[in-house]
Short mmCIF file of C-alpha atoms in Angstrom, two decimals:
data_model
loop_
_atom_site.label_atom_id
_atom_site.label_comp_id
_atom_site.label_asym_id
_atom_site.label_seq_id
_atom_site.Cartn_x
_atom_site.Cartn_y
_atom_site.Cartn_z
CA UNK S 659 127.43 87.48 85.97
CA UNK S 660 125.07 84.73 87.24
CA UNK S 661 121.92 83.98 85.30
CA UNK S 662 118.65 83.88 87.13
CA UNK S 663 118.64 80.05 87.00
CA UNK S 664 122.09 80.00 88.61
CA UNK S 665 121.09 82.28 91.30
CA UNK S 666 117.87 80.04 92.01
CA UNK S 667 120.09 77.02 92.15
CA UNK S 668 122.49 78.68 94.56
CA UNK S 669 119.46 79.27 97.17
CA UNK S 670 118.95 77.15 99.96
CA UNK S 671 116.45 74.06 99.18
CA UNK S 672 113.54 75.56 101.26
CA UNK S 673 113.93 78.89 99.42
CA UNK S 674 113.73 77.09 96.15
CA UNK S 675 110.66 75.25 97.40
CA UNK S 676 108.92 78.50 98.24
CA UNK S 677 110.13 80.21 95.12
CA UNK S 678 108.92 77.29 92.76
CA UNK S 679 105.63 77.09 94.75
CA UNK S 680 105.14 80.79 94.46
CA UNK S 681 105.77 80.71 90.77
CA UNK S 682 103.24 78.08 90.43
CA UNK S 683 100.73 80.06 92.45
CA UNK S 684 101.45 83.24 90.74
CA UNK S 685 100.87 81.62 87.30
CA UNK S 686 97.53 80.15 88.40
CA UNK S 687 96.56 83.47 90.01
CA UNK S 688 97.39 85.38 86.86
CA UNK S 689 95.18 83.03 84.92
CA UNK S 690 92.44 83.11 87.50
CA UNK S 691 92.65 86.99 87.86
CA UNK S 692 92.48 87.47 84.32
CA UNK S 693 89.27 85.50 84.23
CA UNK S 694 88.14 87.67 87.25
CA UNK S 695 89.08 90.75 85.30
CA UNK S 696 87.20 89.71 82.04
CA UNK S 697 84.15 89.11 84.43
CA UNK S 698 84.54 92.58 85.94
CA UNK S 699 84.79 93.99 82.44
CA UNK S 700 81.58 92.30 81.51
CA UNK S 701 79.76 93.44 84.51
CA UNK S 702 80.85 96.99 83.93
CA UNK S 703 79.95 96.80 80.21
CA UNK S 704 76.44 95.47 81.05
CA UNK S 705 75.61 97.17 84.35
CA UNK S 706 78.11 100.10 84.81
CA UNK S 707 77.91 101.82 88.33
CA UNK S 708 74.28 100.95 89.01
CA UNK S 709 71.83 99.83 91.66
CA UNK S 710 72.35 96.20 90.40
CA UNK S 711 76.01 96.34 91.04
CA UNK S 712 75.53 98.10 94.50
CA UNK S 713 73.10 95.12 95.39
CA UNK S 714 75.67 92.43 94.24
CA UNK S 715 78.73 93.99 95.86
CA UNK S 716 76.84 94.38 99.19
CA UNK S 717 75.29 90.94 99.23
CA UNK S 718 78.67 89.41 98.25
CA UNK S 719 80.51 91.02 100.92
CA UNK S 720 78.01 90.61 103.69
CA UNK S 721 76.88 87.04 102.73
CA UNK S 722 80.37 85.71 102.26
CA UNK S 723 82.35 87.11 105.24
CA UNK S 724 81.46 84.54 107.81
CA UNK S 725 82.22 81.35 105.63
CA UNK S 726 85.26 83.07 104.29
CA UNK S 727 86.26 83.77 107.89
CA UNK S 728 85.85 80.26 108.97
CA UNK S 729 87.78 79.00 105.90
CA UNK S 730 90.66 81.50 106.79
CA UNK S 731 90.80 80.32 110.33
CA UNK S 732 90.62 76.65 109.40
CA UNK S 733 93.29 76.75 106.64
CA UNK S 734 95.96 78.44 108.80
CA UNK S 735 95.68 75.75 111.53
CA UNK S 736 94.72 72.87 109.30
CA UNK S 737 97.56 72.72 106.78
CA UNK S 738 100.27 72.31 109.37
CA UNK S 739 98.15 69.35 110.68
CA UNK S 740 97.61 67.86 107.34
CA UNK S 741 101.35 68.21 106.64
CA UNK S 742 102.10 66.27 109.71
CA UNK S 743 99.50 63.53 108.95
CA UNK S 744 101.32 62.68 105.62
CA UNK S 745 103.68 60.65 107.91
CA UNK S 746 100.95 58.68 109.52
CA UNK S 747 99.31 55.35 108.44
CA UNK S 748 96.70 55.47 106.02
CA UNK S 749 93.87 54.28 108.14
CA UNK S 750 94.63 57.10 110.58
CA UNK S 751 94.60 59.68 107.73
CA UNK S 752 91.20 58.23 106.28
CA UNK S 753 89.69 58.74 109.70
CA UNK S 754 90.71 62.10 110.24
CA UNK S 755 89.63 63.23 106.80
CA UNK S 756 86.42 61.68 107.00
CA UNK S 757 85.43 63.25 110.38
CA UNK S 758 86.68 66.53 108.90
CA UNK S 759 84.44 66.20 105.87
CA UNK S 760 81.42 65.34 107.80
CA UNK S 761 81.56 68.08 110.34
CA UNK S 762 82.38 70.49 107.50
CA UNK S 763 79.09 69.45 105.63
CA UNK S 764 77.23 69.83 108.78
CA UNK S 765 78.43 73.29 109.62
CA UNK S 766 77.94 74.33 106.03
CA UNK S 767 74.07 73.46 106.17
CA UNK S 768 73.59 75.05 109.33
CA UNK S 769 75.37 78.30 108.29
CA UNK S 770 73.55 78.28 104.90
CA UNK S 771 70.13 78.19 106.65
CA UNK S 772 71.07 80.77 109.10
CA UNK S 773 72.36 83.06 106.50
CA UNK S 774 69.13 83.11 104.75
CA UNK S 775 67.03 83.42 107.79
CA UNK S 776 69.08 86.26 109.22
CA UNK S 777 69.38 88.26 106.10
CA UNK S 778 66.17 90.37 106.49
CA UNK S 779 67.47 91.53 110.08
CA UNK S 780 70.93 92.09 108.69
CA UNK S 781 69.67 94.17 105.76
CA UNK S 782 67.79 96.53 108.28
CA UNK S 783 70.88 97.05 110.32
CA UNK S 784 73.81 97.17 107.75
CA UNK S 785 71.72 98.08 104.70
CA UNK S 786 69.65 100.82 105.71
CA UNK S 787 71.53 103.31 103.45
CA UNK S 788 70.53 101.39 100.41
CA UNK S 789 67.37 102.44 98.58
CA UNK S 790 64.35 99.95 98.61
CA UNK S 791 64.87 98.63 95.19
CA UNK S 792 68.49 97.75 95.77
CA UNK S 793 67.44 96.05 99.29
CA UNK S 794 64.99 93.95 97.11
CA UNK S 795 67.68 92.82 94.82
CA UNK S 796 69.88 91.75 97.68
CA UNK S 797 67.09 89.59 99.01
CA UNK S 798 66.82 87.75 95.77
CA UNK S 799 70.64 87.17 95.55
CA UNK S 800 70.38 85.54 98.75
CA UNK S 801 68.93 82.60 96.82
CA UNK S 802 72.45 82.02 95.55
CA UNK S 803 74.68 83.16 98.43
CA UNK S 804 72.97 81.13 101.14
CA UNK S 805 74.04 77.86 99.26
CA UNK S 806 77.42 79.29 98.49
CA UNK S 807 78.16 79.64 102.20
CA UNK S 808 78.14 75.94 102.56
CA UNK S 809 79.95 75.51 99.34
CA UNK S 810 82.60 77.93 100.31
CA UNK S 811 83.43 75.80 103.43
CA UNK S 812 83.73 72.46 101.49
CA UNK S 813 86.05 74.29 98.92
CA UNK S 814 88.20 75.70 101.72
CA UNK S 815 88.77 72.13 103.08
CA UNK S 816 89.60 70.63 99.71
CA UNK S 817 91.98 73.61 99.03
CA UNK S 818 93.70 72.87 102.33
CA UNK S 819 94.24 69.47 101.54
CA UNK S 820 95.84 70.28 98.19
CA UNK S 821 98.04 72.83 99.62
CA UNK S 822 99.32 70.39 102.31
CA UNK S 823 100.79 68.44 99.27
CA UNK S 824 102.26 71.72 97.94
CA UNK S 825 99.84 71.50 95.11
CA UNK S 826 98.21 74.78 94.23
CA UNK S 827 95.86 74.09 91.41
CA UNK S 828 93.14 75.34 93.90
CA UNK S 829 94.50 78.83 93.13
CA UNK S 830 93.44 78.42 89.51
CA UNK S 831 89.94 77.11 90.38
CA UNK S 832 89.33 80.16 92.44
CA UNK S 833 88.28 81.58 89.25
CA UNK S 834 85.59 79.19 88.21
CA UNK S 835 82.80 81.26 89.84
CA UNK S 836 83.96 84.26 87.96
CA UNK S 837 84.05 82.34 84.59
CA UNK S 838 80.50 81.07 85.05
CA UNK S 839 79.22 84.60 85.91
CA UNK S 840 81.08 86.24 82.97
CA UNK S 841 79.37 83.61 80.51
CA UNK S 842 75.92 84.14 82.29
CA UNK S 843 76.22 87.93 82.29
CA UNK S 844 77.32 87.92 78.50
CA UNK S 845 74.70 85.65 77.35
CA UNK S 846 71.86 87.18 79.24
CA UNK S 847 69.19 88.86 77.07
CA UNK S 848 68.40 91.42 79.65
CA UNK S 849 70.39 92.71 82.53
CA UNK S 850 67.59 94.67 84.17
CA UNK S 851 67.45 92.32 87.24
CA UNK S 852 70.07 90.35 89.11
CA UNK S 853 69.30 86.94 87.56
CA UNK S 854 72.51 86.59 85.57
CA UNK S 855 74.73 87.40 88.63
CA UNK S 856 72.49 85.12 90.75
CA UNK S 857 72.68 81.99 88.61
CA UNK S 858 76.26 82.51 87.47
CA UNK S 859 77.31 82.64 91.33
CA UNK S 860 75.35 79.69 92.30
CA UNK S 861 76.37 77.38 89.42
CA UNK S 862 80.03 78.57 89.55
CA UNK S 863 80.37 77.46 93.27
CA UNK S 864 78.69 74.28 92.67
CA UNK S 865 81.38 73.34 89.85
CA UNK S 866 84.28 74.69 91.85
CA UNK S 867 83.30 72.59 95.02
CA UNK S 868 82.93 69.54 93.11
CA UNK S 869 85.97 69.88 91.06
CA UNK S 870 88.25 70.72 94.12
CA UNK S 871 86.81 67.68 95.99
CA UNK S 872 87.99 65.37 93.25
CA UNK S 873 91.52 66.95 93.08
CA UNK S 874 91.97 66.72 96.90
CA UNK S 875 90.86 62.99 96.77
CA UNK S 876 93.53 62.33 94.18
CA UNK S 877 96.29 64.22 96.25
CA UNK S 878 95.44 62.28 99.35
CA UNK S 879 94.87 58.86 97.78
CA UNK S 880 91.50 58.79 99.33
CA UNK S 881 88.06 60.42 99.39
CA UNK S 882 87.69 60.84 103.17
CA UNK S 883 84.19 59.57 103.33
CA UNK S 884 82.13 61.56 105.75
CA UNK S 885 81.52 60.19 109.16
CA UNK S 886 80.69 62.31 112.37
CA UNK S 887 82.95 61.70 115.31
CA UNK S 888 85.93 63.12 117.14
CA UNK S 889 87.96 59.97 117.48
CA UNK S 890 90.99 61.17 115.50
CA UNK S 891 93.83 62.24 117.79
CA UNK S 892 94.32 65.54 115.64
CA UNK S 893 91.06 67.03 117.07
CA UNK S 894 92.04 68.42 120.43
CA UNK S 895 94.90 70.77 119.33
CA UNK S 896 93.19 71.54 116.08
CA UNK S 897 89.93 72.64 117.63
CA UNK S 898 91.84 74.62 120.27
CA UNK S 899 93.87 76.30 117.64
CA UNK S 900 90.97 77.02 115.33
CA UNK S 901 89.08 78.61 118.16
CA UNK S 902 91.82 80.88 118.99
CA UNK S 903 92.42 81.82 115.18
CA UNK S 904 88.80 82.26 114.73
CA UNK S 905 88.66 85.17 117.34
CA UNK S 906 91.39 87.02 115.19
CA UNK S 907 89.74 86.07 111.91
CA UNK S 908 86.26 87.25 113.11
CA UNK S 909 87.79 90.56 113.94
CA UNK S 910 89.53 90.98 110.55
CA UNK S 911 86.46 89.61 108.68
CA UNK S 912 84.51 92.46 109.85
CA UNK S 913 86.78 94.88 107.71
CA UNK S 914 84.71 93.86 104.71
CA UNK S 915 81.13 94.54 106.13
CA UNK S 916 82.46 97.76 107.75
CA UNK S 917 83.65 99.04 104.57
CA UNK S 918 80.32 98.14 102.74
CA UNK S 919 78.42 99.76 105.63
CA UNK S 920 80.58 103.14 105.73
CA UNK S 921 80.22 103.16 101.64
CA UNK S 922 76.44 102.48 101.94
CA UNK S 923 76.12 105.70 104.12
CA UNK S 924 78.28 107.67 101.72
CA UNK S 925 75.65 107.93 99.03
CA UNK S 926 74.52 106.13 96.01
CA UNK S 927 76.87 103.93 94.06
CA UNK S 928 79.76 104.38 96.74
CA UNK S 929 79.55 100.58 97.19
CA UNK S 930 79.97 99.97 93.42
CA UNK S 931 82.88 102.52 93.12
CA UNK S 932 84.59 100.88 96.05
CA UNK S 933 83.87 97.39 94.73
CA UNK S 934 85.45 98.13 91.37
CA UNK S 935 88.54 99.59 93.04
CA UNK S 936 89.09 96.83 95.44
CA UNK S 937 88.60 94.04 92.79
CA UNK S 938 91.47 95.54 90.78
CA UNK S 939 93.63 96.03 93.89
CA UNK S 940 92.90 92.40 94.55
CA UNK S 941 94.58 91.51 91.27
CA UNK S 942 97.83 92.89 92.45
CA UNK S 943 97.49 91.81 95.96
CA UNK S 944 96.83 88.26 94.78
CA UNK S 945 99.61 87.86 92.21
CA UNK S 946 102.20 89.76 94.21
CA UNK S 947 101.77 88.60 97.61
CA UNK S 948 99.16 85.78 98.09
CA UNK S 949 101.33 83.57 95.70
CA UNK S 950 104.23 83.74 98.15
CA UNK S 951 101.97 83.46 101.21
CA UNK S 952 100.18 80.32 99.89
CA UNK S 953 103.44 78.48 98.93
CA UNK S 954 105.35 79.34 102.17
CA UNK S 955 103.01 77.96 104.82
CA UNK S 956 103.47 74.07 103.87
CA UNK S 957 107.21 74.79 103.45
CA UNK S 958 107.52 76.54 106.80
CA UNK S 959 105.44 73.98 108.54
CA UNK S 960 107.56 71.17 107.28
CA UNK S 961 110.79 73.02 108.44
CA UNK S 962 109.29 73.58 111.69
CA UNK S 963 108.21 70.08 112.11
CA UNK S 964 111.89 68.98 111.58
CA UNK S 965 112.77 71.08 114.67
CA UNK S 966 114.75 73.69 112.81
CA UNK S 967 112.85 76.86 114.11
CA UNK S 968 115.77 79.29 113.56
CA UNK S 969 116.16 78.41 109.85
CA UNK S 970 112.38 78.75 109.35
CA UNK S 971 112.58 82.26 110.98
CA UNK S 972 115.39 83.30 108.73
CA UNK S 973 113.92 82.12 105.72
CA UNK S 974 110.54 83.97 106.44
CA UNK S 975 112.23 87.25 107.35
CA UNK S 976 114.51 87.32 104.21
CA UNK S 977 111.24 86.76 102.07
CA UNK S 978 109.51 89.46 104.10
CA UNK S 979 112.14 92.08 103.23
CA UNK S 980 112.03 91.18 99.55
CA UNK S 981 108.31 91.34 99.46
CA UNK S 982 108.27 94.88 101.42
CA UNK S 983 110.47 96.24 98.40
CA UNK S 984 108.50 94.63 95.83
CA UNK S 985 105.15 96.07 97.19
CA UNK S 986 106.77 99.58 97.39
CA UNK S 987 107.64 99.38 93.76
CA UNK S 988 104.32 98.07 92.76
CA UNK S 989 102.51 100.88 94.59
CA UNK S 990 104.52 103.47 92.93
CA UNK S 991 103.87 102.09 89.44
CA UNK S 992 100.20 101.46 90.27
CA UNK S 993 99.78 105.11 91.32
CA UNK S 994 101.11 106.20 87.92
CA UNK S 995 99.06 103.73 85.94
CA UNK S 996 95.85 103.69 87.89
CA UNK S 997 93.65 105.86 85.46
CA UNK S 998 94.91 103.99 82.55
CA UNK S 999 94.27 100.62 84.05
CA UNK S 1000 90.73 101.39 85.20
CA UNK S 1001 89.95 102.94 81.67
CA UNK S 1002 91.42 99.76 79.90
CA UNK S 1003 89.38 97.31 81.87
CA UNK S 1004 86.10 99.08 82.63
CA UNK S 1005 85.66 102.03 80.39
CA UNK S 1006 83.08 100.80 77.85
CA UNK S 1007 79.24 100.62 77.68
CA UNK S 1008 77.62 101.83 80.72
CA UNK S 1009 80.84 102.64 82.32
CA UNK S 1010 81.87 106.29 81.54
CA UNK S 1011 84.95 108.44 81.77
CA UNK S 1012 83.65 109.96 84.91
CA UNK S 1013 83.33 106.47 86.41
CA UNK S 1014 86.95 105.90 85.57
CA UNK S 1015 88.09 108.98 87.39
CA UNK S 1016 86.22 107.97 90.47
CA UNK S 1017 87.52 104.47 90.66
CA UNK S 1018 91.11 105.34 89.86
CA UNK S 1019 90.95 108.02 92.80
CA UNK S 1020 89.80 105.29 95.17
CA UNK S 1021 92.37 102.78 93.76
CA UNK S 1022 95.42 105.16 94.36
CA UNK S 1023 94.78 105.33 98.09
CA UNK S 1024 94.34 101.59 98.35
CA UNK S 1025 97.59 101.06 96.62
CA UNK S 1026 99.44 102.36 99.83
CA UNK S 1027 98.69 99.21 101.52
CA UNK S 1028 100.81 96.99 99.04
CA UNK S 1029 104.30 97.25 100.85
CA UNK S 1030 102.88 96.31 104.12
CA UNK S 1031 100.49 93.56 102.85
CA UNK S 1032 103.13 92.06 100.75
CA UNK S 1033 105.62 92.06 103.66
CA UNK S 1034 103.26 90.71 106.22
CA UNK S 1035 101.90 87.72 104.42
CA UNK S 1036 104.99 85.54 104.80
CA UNK S 1037 105.40 86.54 108.40
CA UNK S 1038 101.66 85.33 109.06
CA UNK S 1039 102.84 81.91 107.69
CA UNK S 1040 105.84 81.78 109.89
CA UNK S 1041 103.84 82.37 113.12
CA UNK S 1042 101.17 79.92 111.95
CA UNK S 1043 103.97 77.19 111.36
CA UNK S 1044 104.98 77.86 114.90
CA UNK S 1045 101.49 77.63 116.33
CA UNK S 1046 101.75 81.13 117.79
CA UNK S 1047 98.00 81.60 117.25
CA UNK S 1048 97.23 83.80 120.34
CA UNK S 1049 99.47 86.46 119.10
CA UNK S 1050 98.25 86.32 115.71
CA UNK S 1051 94.60 86.68 117.18
CA UNK S 1052 95.73 89.69 119.24
CA UNK S 1053 97.30 91.39 116.31
CA UNK S 1054 94.09 90.75 114.35
CA UNK S 1055 92.03 92.42 116.86
CA UNK S 1056 94.32 95.36 116.96
CA UNK S 1057 93.91 95.50 113.27
CA UNK S 1058 90.29 95.76 113.36
CA UNK S 1059 90.14 98.44 115.93
CA UNK S 1060 92.59 100.64 113.95
CA UNK S 1061 90.59 100.07 110.77
CA UNK S 1062 87.04 100.86 112.54
CA UNK S 1063 88.66 104.09 114.05
CA UNK S 1064 90.27 105.28 110.76
CA UNK S 1065 87.00 104.65 108.77
CA UNK S 1066 85.22 106.94 110.97
CA UNK S 1067 87.94 109.74 110.83
CA UNK S 1068 88.66 109.51 107.13
CA UNK S 1069 85.53 108.56 105.30
CA UNK S 1070 83.49 111.53 106.31
CA UNK S 1071 86.43 113.82 104.89
CA UNK S 1072 87.71 111.91 101.97
CA UNK S 1073 84.71 109.87 100.81
CA UNK S 1074 85.35 106.21 99.47
CA UNK S 1075 88.97 107.04 99.25
CA UNK S 1076 89.27 107.45 102.98
CA UNK S 1077 87.96 103.87 103.33
CA UNK S 1078 91.06 102.58 101.34
CA UNK S 1079 93.41 104.76 103.13
CA UNK S 1080 92.37 103.24 106.58
CA UNK S 1081 92.99 99.84 105.12
CA UNK S 1082 96.58 100.96 104.26
CA UNK S 1083 96.95 102.34 107.90
CA UNK S 1084 95.80 99.02 109.13
CA UNK S 1085 98.24 96.88 107.24
CA UNK S 1086 101.15 99.28 108.39
CA UNK S 1087 100.17 98.46 112.13
CA UNK S 1088 99.91 94.72 111.13
CA UNK S 1089 103.35 94.55 109.47
CA UNK S 1090 104.98 96.35 112.43
CA UNK S 1091 103.59 94.09 115.03
CA UNK S 1092 104.53 90.94 113.07
CA UNK S 1093 108.06 92.10 112.49
CA UNK S 1094 108.56 92.68 116.38
CA UNK S 1095 107.01 89.15 117.12
CA UNK S 1096 108.86 87.38 114.30
CA UNK S 1097 112.21 88.76 115.71
CA UNK S 1098 111.57 87.11 118.99
CA UNK S 1099 112.50 83.39 119.18
CA UNK S 1100 109.30 81.25 120.03
CA UNK S 1101 109.35 78.89 122.79
CA UNK S 1102 110.22 75.29 122.04
CA UNK S 1103 106.94 73.92 123.18
CA UNK S 1104 104.63 72.55 120.38
CA UNK S 1105 101.33 73.21 122.16
CA UNK S 1106 99.17 76.04 120.89
CA UNK S 1107 100.10 79.33 122.40
#
């Protein structure tokens, strides 16, 4: 019988590149998620399910949705461009990176200012279900989350530069804000206010942004000195593709705020319960699926740039089937272990046994999304490598529509668990659409479509 190493050696070189990249990403994710879990344990120990956690979860979701959306759209379209620029002259790469850095900083500053100024109005609309004390705490947290909006953009660009070179250390550094928050919360003399969460968030994002910029400059062999302009030849196709992708990303980005809005209107502490379950679920989603998705895009983009579209599709479809099966197994195991996992991580201090049961119940319904989420991520990378951004945007809009409808149907009857089930329905639709599209051969044109 062949050993695992022999089976791996027998795979096509592109399968091995994805497998090795996924292994590195999974390792970094495991370390990063462990740090995140420790942070959540510390928050649960010091705060429990409380108004402070409600305020932090609400502010985190609402304030970060737009910068995270922009980074998501840019990463998908930017990484294939950066892969192609590796074959260009140094001066051309330096010009593009410098202009990219300059416009990222400019956009980040504008976004930070607008986020801070618009927060009172957003709070009146989306946070009307929160009590006055929680609303005041969310306003205090904006002193950290407004600057974090700009830092998120800078971090996303640096991460894309690293991933284009198939270097995935950025995955580990995603945990830096969590580590800083962990230290700040544990060392805080008092947790009666949002102060430890505020300062931990701000300092964590600053460290992460600076660190990733340094690593990206080493990977590219240049800093990419900022200079405003659109003289680089990559801009026309990049801007067009980013605009199309942004439509889909904006649609999908509303999923988080919709969940927070729905939970805020379900009663006190629903946001905190949903937040604990979602963060536990993200441990599985990240390690199990995001590792392959992040590793696959630069490889598939490289294969597609060589003109071997059929091979790229075959590679992606095989990985999708493997990941679908892995997700189903993970969902079944997670359903059985959910109460034990929540208890192990959170049940101490202010977090009670009753809180464990509430979070585990919500988590179980969220686990139903695992097979579809695992299976779809690799197909997303396939379509991105083929520049099929219009189709991706259309699927994203359809996903948002089904999510919004199912939230309204399921949340009133099932409570917070209904929000999670609605997400599972959304990913089931997404996977079905991507499979149908992936089975169709793309047109040979290289333009955005």
